[in-house]
GROMACS .gro file of C-alpha atoms in nm:
model
  232
    1MET     CA    1   0.000   0.000   0.000
    2ILE     CA    2   0.136   0.340  -0.101
    3ASN     CA    3   0.021   0.617   0.134
    4ILE     CA    4  -0.027   0.964  -0.015
    5LEU     CA    5  -0.083   1.253   0.226
    6CYS     CA    6  -0.259   1.557   0.073
    7TYR     CA    7  -0.200   1.855   0.301
    8GLY     CA    8  -0.381   2.173   0.208
    9ASP     CA    9  -0.662   2.420   0.259
   10SER     CA   10  -1.020   2.447   0.134
   11ASN     CA   11  -0.925   2.358  -0.223
   12THR     CA   12  -0.794   2.026  -0.090
   13TYR     CA   13  -1.086   1.988   0.152
   14GLY     CA   14  -1.325   2.041  -0.140
   15TYR     CA   15  -1.511   2.363  -0.057
   16GLU     CA   16  -1.802   2.425  -0.294
   17PRO     CA   17  -1.800   2.799  -0.375
   18HIS     CA   18  -2.177   2.853  -0.411
   19THR     CA   19  -2.301   2.658  -0.108
   20GLY     CA   20  -2.004   2.652   0.127
   21GLU     CA   21  -2.060   2.278   0.164
   22ARG     CA   22  -1.807   2.006   0.083
   23TYR     CA   23  -1.798   1.846  -0.259
   24PRO     CA   24  -1.868   1.470  -0.251
   25GLU     CA   25  -1.566   1.242  -0.253
   26ASP     CA   26  -1.605   1.157  -0.622
   27ILE     CA   27  -1.589   1.529  -0.712
   28ARG     CA   28  -1.286   1.629  -0.502
   29TRP     CA   29  -0.951   1.603  -0.680
   30THR     CA   30  -0.823   1.387  -0.397
   31GLY     CA   31  -1.113   1.145  -0.433
   32ILE     CA   32  -1.080   1.131  -0.811
   33LEU     CA   33  -0.707   1.062  -0.776
   34GLN     CA   34  -0.788   0.779  -0.535
   35ASN     CA   35  -1.029   0.632  -0.788
   36TYR     CA   36  -0.771   0.655  -1.066
   37LEU     CA   37  -0.496   0.496  -0.858
   38GLY     CA   38  -0.698   0.205  -0.720
   39ASN     CA   39  -0.678  -0.011  -0.412
   40ASN     CA   40  -0.300  -0.032  -0.386
   41PHE     CA   41  -0.291   0.338  -0.300
   42ASN     CA   42  -0.432   0.524  -0.001
   43VAL     CA   43  -0.501   0.894  -0.063
   44ILE     CA   44  -0.523   1.066   0.276
   45GLU     CA   45  -0.716   1.393   0.276
   46GLU     CA   46  -0.580   1.652   0.518
   47GLY     CA   47  -0.748   1.962   0.380
   48MET     CA   48  -0.883   2.228   0.614
   49ASN     CA   49  -1.084   2.540   0.533
   50GLY     CA   50  -0.887   2.851   0.621
   51ARG     CA   51  -0.553   2.678   0.677
   52THR     CA   52  -0.254   2.908   0.637
   53THR     CA   53   0.109   2.813   0.605
   54ALA     CA   54   0.231   2.957   0.935
   55SER     CA   55  -0.004   3.233   1.052
   56ASP     CA   56  -0.265   3.233   1.328
   57ASP     CA   57  -0.619   3.330   1.230
   58PRO     CA   58  -0.759   3.572   1.491
   59ASP     CA   59  -1.112   3.441   1.433
   60GLU     CA   60  -1.055   3.066   1.397
   61ASP     CA   61  -0.834   2.838   1.604
   62GLY     CA   62  -0.620   2.563   1.459
   63ARG     CA   63  -0.567   2.713   1.115
   64ASN     CA   64  -0.190   2.758   1.139
   65GLY     CA   65  -0.054   2.481   0.917
   66LEU     CA   66   0.289   2.476   1.078
   67LYS     CA   67   0.169   2.484   1.439
   68THR     CA   68  -0.089   2.207   1.388
   69LEU     CA   69   0.145   1.988   1.186
   70GLU     CA   70   0.262   1.777   1.479
   71SER     CA   71  -0.089   1.666   1.572
   72CYS     CA   72  -0.161   1.584   1.208
   73MET     CA   73   0.156   1.384   1.148
   74SER     CA   74   0.120   1.189   1.473
   75LYS     CA   75  -0.167   0.996   1.313
   76TYR     CA   76   0.054   0.839   1.047
   77ASP     CA   77   0.343   0.594   1.075
   78MET     CA   78   0.429   0.563   0.707
   79ILE     CA   79   0.383   0.819   0.429
   80ASP     CA   80   0.530   0.753   0.085
   81VAL     CA   81   0.423   1.071  -0.093
   82ILE     CA   82   0.322   1.415   0.031
   83ILE     CA   83   0.122   1.651  -0.190
   84ILE     CA   84   0.111   2.001  -0.044
   85MET     CA   85  -0.096   2.291  -0.179
   86LEU     CA   86  -0.106   2.585   0.061
   87GLY     CA   87  -0.075   2.964   0.044
   88THR     CA   88  -0.413   3.096  -0.068
   89ASN     CA   89  -0.526   3.191   0.284
   90ASP     CA   90  -0.194   3.368   0.341
   91LEU     CA   91  -0.315   3.622   0.086
   92LYS     CA   92  -0.584   3.740   0.328
   93GLU     CA   93  -0.555   4.090   0.466
   94PHE     CA   94  -0.499   3.980   0.826
   95VAL     CA   95  -0.188   3.782   0.730
   96ASN     CA   96  -0.018   4.070   0.549
   97LYS     CA   97   0.284   3.873   0.422
   98GLU     CA   98   0.494   3.908   0.111
   99VAL     CA   99   0.509   3.620  -0.136
  100ASN     CA  100   0.855   3.507  -0.027
  101GLU     CA  101   0.736   3.489   0.335
  102ILE     CA  102   0.435   3.279   0.235
  103VAL     CA  103   0.655   3.036   0.046
  104ASP     CA  104   0.898   3.024   0.340
  105GLY     CA  105   0.604   2.895   0.545
  106VAL     CA  106   0.543   2.613   0.296
  107GLU     CA  107   0.912   2.528   0.304
  108LYS     CA  108   0.913   2.506   0.685
  109ILE     CA  109   0.618   2.266   0.672
  110ILE     CA  110   0.798   2.043   0.421
  111VAL     CA  111   1.114   2.036   0.631
  112GLU     CA  112   0.919   1.948   0.946
  113MET     CA  113   0.716   1.679   0.767
  114LYS     CA  114   1.031   1.507   0.644
  115LYS     CA  115   1.197   1.535   0.983
  116ASP     CA  116   0.895   1.384   1.160
  117LEU     CA  117   0.853   1.096   0.916
  118LEU     CA  118   1.222   1.002   0.919
  119LYS     CA  119   1.181   0.922   1.289
  120LYS     CA  120   0.935   0.648   1.187
  121GLN     CA  121   1.051   0.533   0.843
  122SER     CA  122   1.390   0.480   0.681
  123ILE     CA  123   1.300   0.622   0.340
  124PRO     CA  124   1.205   0.990   0.310
  125PRO     CA  125   0.873   1.071   0.144
  126GLN     CA  126   0.860   1.210  -0.207
  127VAL     CA  127   0.714   1.561  -0.184
  128ILE     CA  128   0.502   1.718  -0.456
  129VAL     CA  129   0.454   2.094  -0.430
  130MET     CA  130   0.142   2.220  -0.605
  131CYS     CA  131   0.136   2.596  -0.647
  132PRO     CA  132  -0.217   2.721  -0.566
  133PRO     CA  133  -0.442   2.876  -0.832
  134GLU     CA  134  -0.449   3.252  -0.873
  135ILE     CA  135  -0.701   3.470  -0.695
  136GLY     CA  136  -0.967   3.562  -0.952
  137SER     CA  137  -0.984   3.905  -1.108
  138SER     CA  138  -1.345   3.949  -0.985
  139ILE     CA  139  -1.248   3.939  -0.617
  140ARG     CA  140  -1.423   4.274  -0.558
  141GLN     CA  141  -1.757   4.102  -0.633
  142SER     CA  142  -1.672   3.799  -0.419
  143PRO     CA  143  -1.842   3.721  -0.086
  144PHE     CA  144  -1.485   3.698   0.043
  145TYR     CA  145  -1.399   4.054  -0.055
  146GLY     CA  146  -1.263   4.227   0.251
  147GLU     CA  147  -1.080   3.916   0.362
  148TYR     CA  148  -0.905   3.939   0.026
  149LYS     CA  149  -0.831   4.265  -0.150
  150GLU     CA  150  -0.704   4.339  -0.503
  151ILE     CA  151  -0.342   4.308  -0.386
  152ALA     CA  152  -0.405   3.934  -0.342
  153ILE     CA  153  -0.446   3.899  -0.719
  154SER     CA  154  -0.102   4.036  -0.801
  155LYS     CA  155   0.061   3.841  -0.519
  156SER     CA  156  -0.096   3.515  -0.634
  157ARG     CA  157   0.040   3.572  -0.984
  158LYS     CA  158   0.392   3.580  -0.839
  159PHE     CA  159   0.345   3.243  -0.668
  160PRO     CA  160   0.474   3.011  -0.946
  161LYS     CA  161   0.825   3.156  -0.960
  162TYR     CA  162   0.874   3.141  -0.583
  163TYR     CA  163   0.711   2.801  -0.538
  164ARG     CA  164   0.916   2.654  -0.823
  165GLU     CA  165   1.243   2.781  -0.676
  166MET     CA  166   1.151   2.646  -0.333
  167ALA     CA  167   1.055   2.307  -0.477
  168ILE     CA  168   1.387   2.276  -0.657
  169ARG     CA  169   1.575   2.383  -0.345
  170ASN     CA  170   1.407   2.107  -0.145
  171ASN     CA  171   1.430   1.834  -0.410
  172CYS     CA  172   1.052   1.831  -0.463
  173ILE     CA  173   0.837   1.779  -0.770
  174PHE     CA  174   0.660   2.096  -0.881
  175PHE     CA  175   0.322   2.154  -1.044
  176ASP     CA  176   0.170   2.494  -1.120
  177THR     CA  177  -0.208   2.450  -1.095
  178ALA     CA  178  -0.261   2.804  -1.230
  179GLU     CA  179  -0.158   2.667  -1.570
  180TRP     CA  180  -0.466   2.442  -1.564
  181VAL     CA  181  -0.738   2.597  -1.350
  182LYS     CA  182  -0.884   2.926  -1.233
  183PRO     CA  183  -1.106   2.987  -0.930
  184SER     CA  184  -1.482   3.011  -0.951
  185GLU     CA  185  -1.613   3.333  -1.106
  186TYR     CA  186  -1.856   3.347  -0.814
  187ASP     CA  187  -1.604   3.381  -0.532
  188SER     CA  188  -1.263   3.413  -0.706
  189VAL     CA  189  -1.105   3.176  -0.452
  190HIS     CA  190  -1.245   2.822  -0.474
  191LEU     CA  191  -1.247   2.564  -0.751
  192ILE     CA  192  -1.551   2.450  -0.945
  193ALA     CA  193  -1.616   2.077  -0.979
  194GLY     CA  194  -1.468   2.048  -1.327
  195ASP     CA  195  -1.139   2.196  -1.212
  196HIS     CA  196  -1.106   1.938  -0.935
  197ARG     CA  197  -1.124   1.671  -1.205
  198LEU     CA  198  -0.879   1.862  -1.422
  199ILE     CA  199  -0.619   1.869  -1.144
  200ALA     CA  200  -0.657   1.494  -1.090
  201ASP     CA  201  -0.633   1.434  -1.466
  202LYS     CA  202  -0.320   1.648  -1.499
  203ILE     CA  203  -0.125   1.492  -1.212
  204TYR     CA  204  -0.232   1.128  -1.254
  205PHE     CA  205   0.011   1.007  -1.520
  206PRO     CA  206   0.314   1.205  -1.396
  207PHE     CA  207   0.227   1.087  -1.045
  208ILE     CA  208   0.240   0.722  -1.150
  209CYS     CA  209   0.576   0.784  -1.315
  210ILE     CA  210   0.705   0.961  -1.004
  211VAL     CA  211   0.603   0.672  -0.777
  212PHE     CA  212   0.757   0.399  -0.989
  213THR     CA  213   1.063   0.581  -1.130
  214PRO     CA  214   1.121   0.865  -0.883
  215VAL     CA  215   1.478   0.965  -0.969
  216GLY     CA  216   1.442   0.990  -1.346
  217VAL     CA  217   1.106   1.161  -1.349
  218GLN     CA  218   1.200   1.394  -1.069
  219SER     CA  219   1.499   1.507  -1.275
  220PHE     CA  220   1.268   1.566  -1.573
  221PHE     CA  221   1.030   1.785  -1.373
  222MET     CA  222   1.310   1.979  -1.210
  223SER     CA  223   1.460   2.073  -1.545
  224SER     CA  224   1.131   2.135  -1.726
  225SER     CA  225   0.995   2.356  -1.448
  226LEU     CA  226   1.270   2.607  -1.520
  227ASN     CA  227   1.127   2.679  -1.863
  228ILE     CA  228   0.818   2.860  -1.730
  229ASP     CA  229   0.809   3.233  -1.794
  230GLU     CA  230   0.989   3.405  -1.509
  231ASP     CA  231   0.756   3.706  -1.535
  232ILE     CA  232   0.445   3.517  -1.418
   0.00000   0.00000   0.00000
């Protein structure tokens, strides 16, 4: 059994933008990936609405992804692959961080995850960094406007460059989800159902290659990721 830990925020949890409810398992990208991979894989969903990389939310407890990491990781003895997609909630006004600081928070989480797991297993997990989608250009009309302001749009567009560099620095696989999906036009933050499927579709084949030939495919992704426009 290959255990895959998906650590993220509401777009990993499966937040439905119109209702605020959770998408069914067969709609969430994590659930679709599980279906594609089959019974020899165990996709573990650790998505939480409002989770930041390393900032406390003044209105909601337990949303600091770094601080709550220990309690999360204590549940698992063996993790083969980690997929992490965090940073969207760090674009909220109360966080007030620059892009490099947000990505530093993701990096700290990755380092701590590896450190924790290597106390329990001899082989380090393969880490896949998924850069979050951009904040939509209609954020002013979003029910989340106020939490997010227009500055969040420009910051989110800088994400790919910083996430890619961090992934390479930490020997991780890198995917830029903004190349494939955009947030709902309704709230400019969360994914529609079709985009959950698109993410699963896009990462499925490379994921299989990564699992079964990690060194060669990792080298391919590291080199190819450098070809993305540096001005994004």
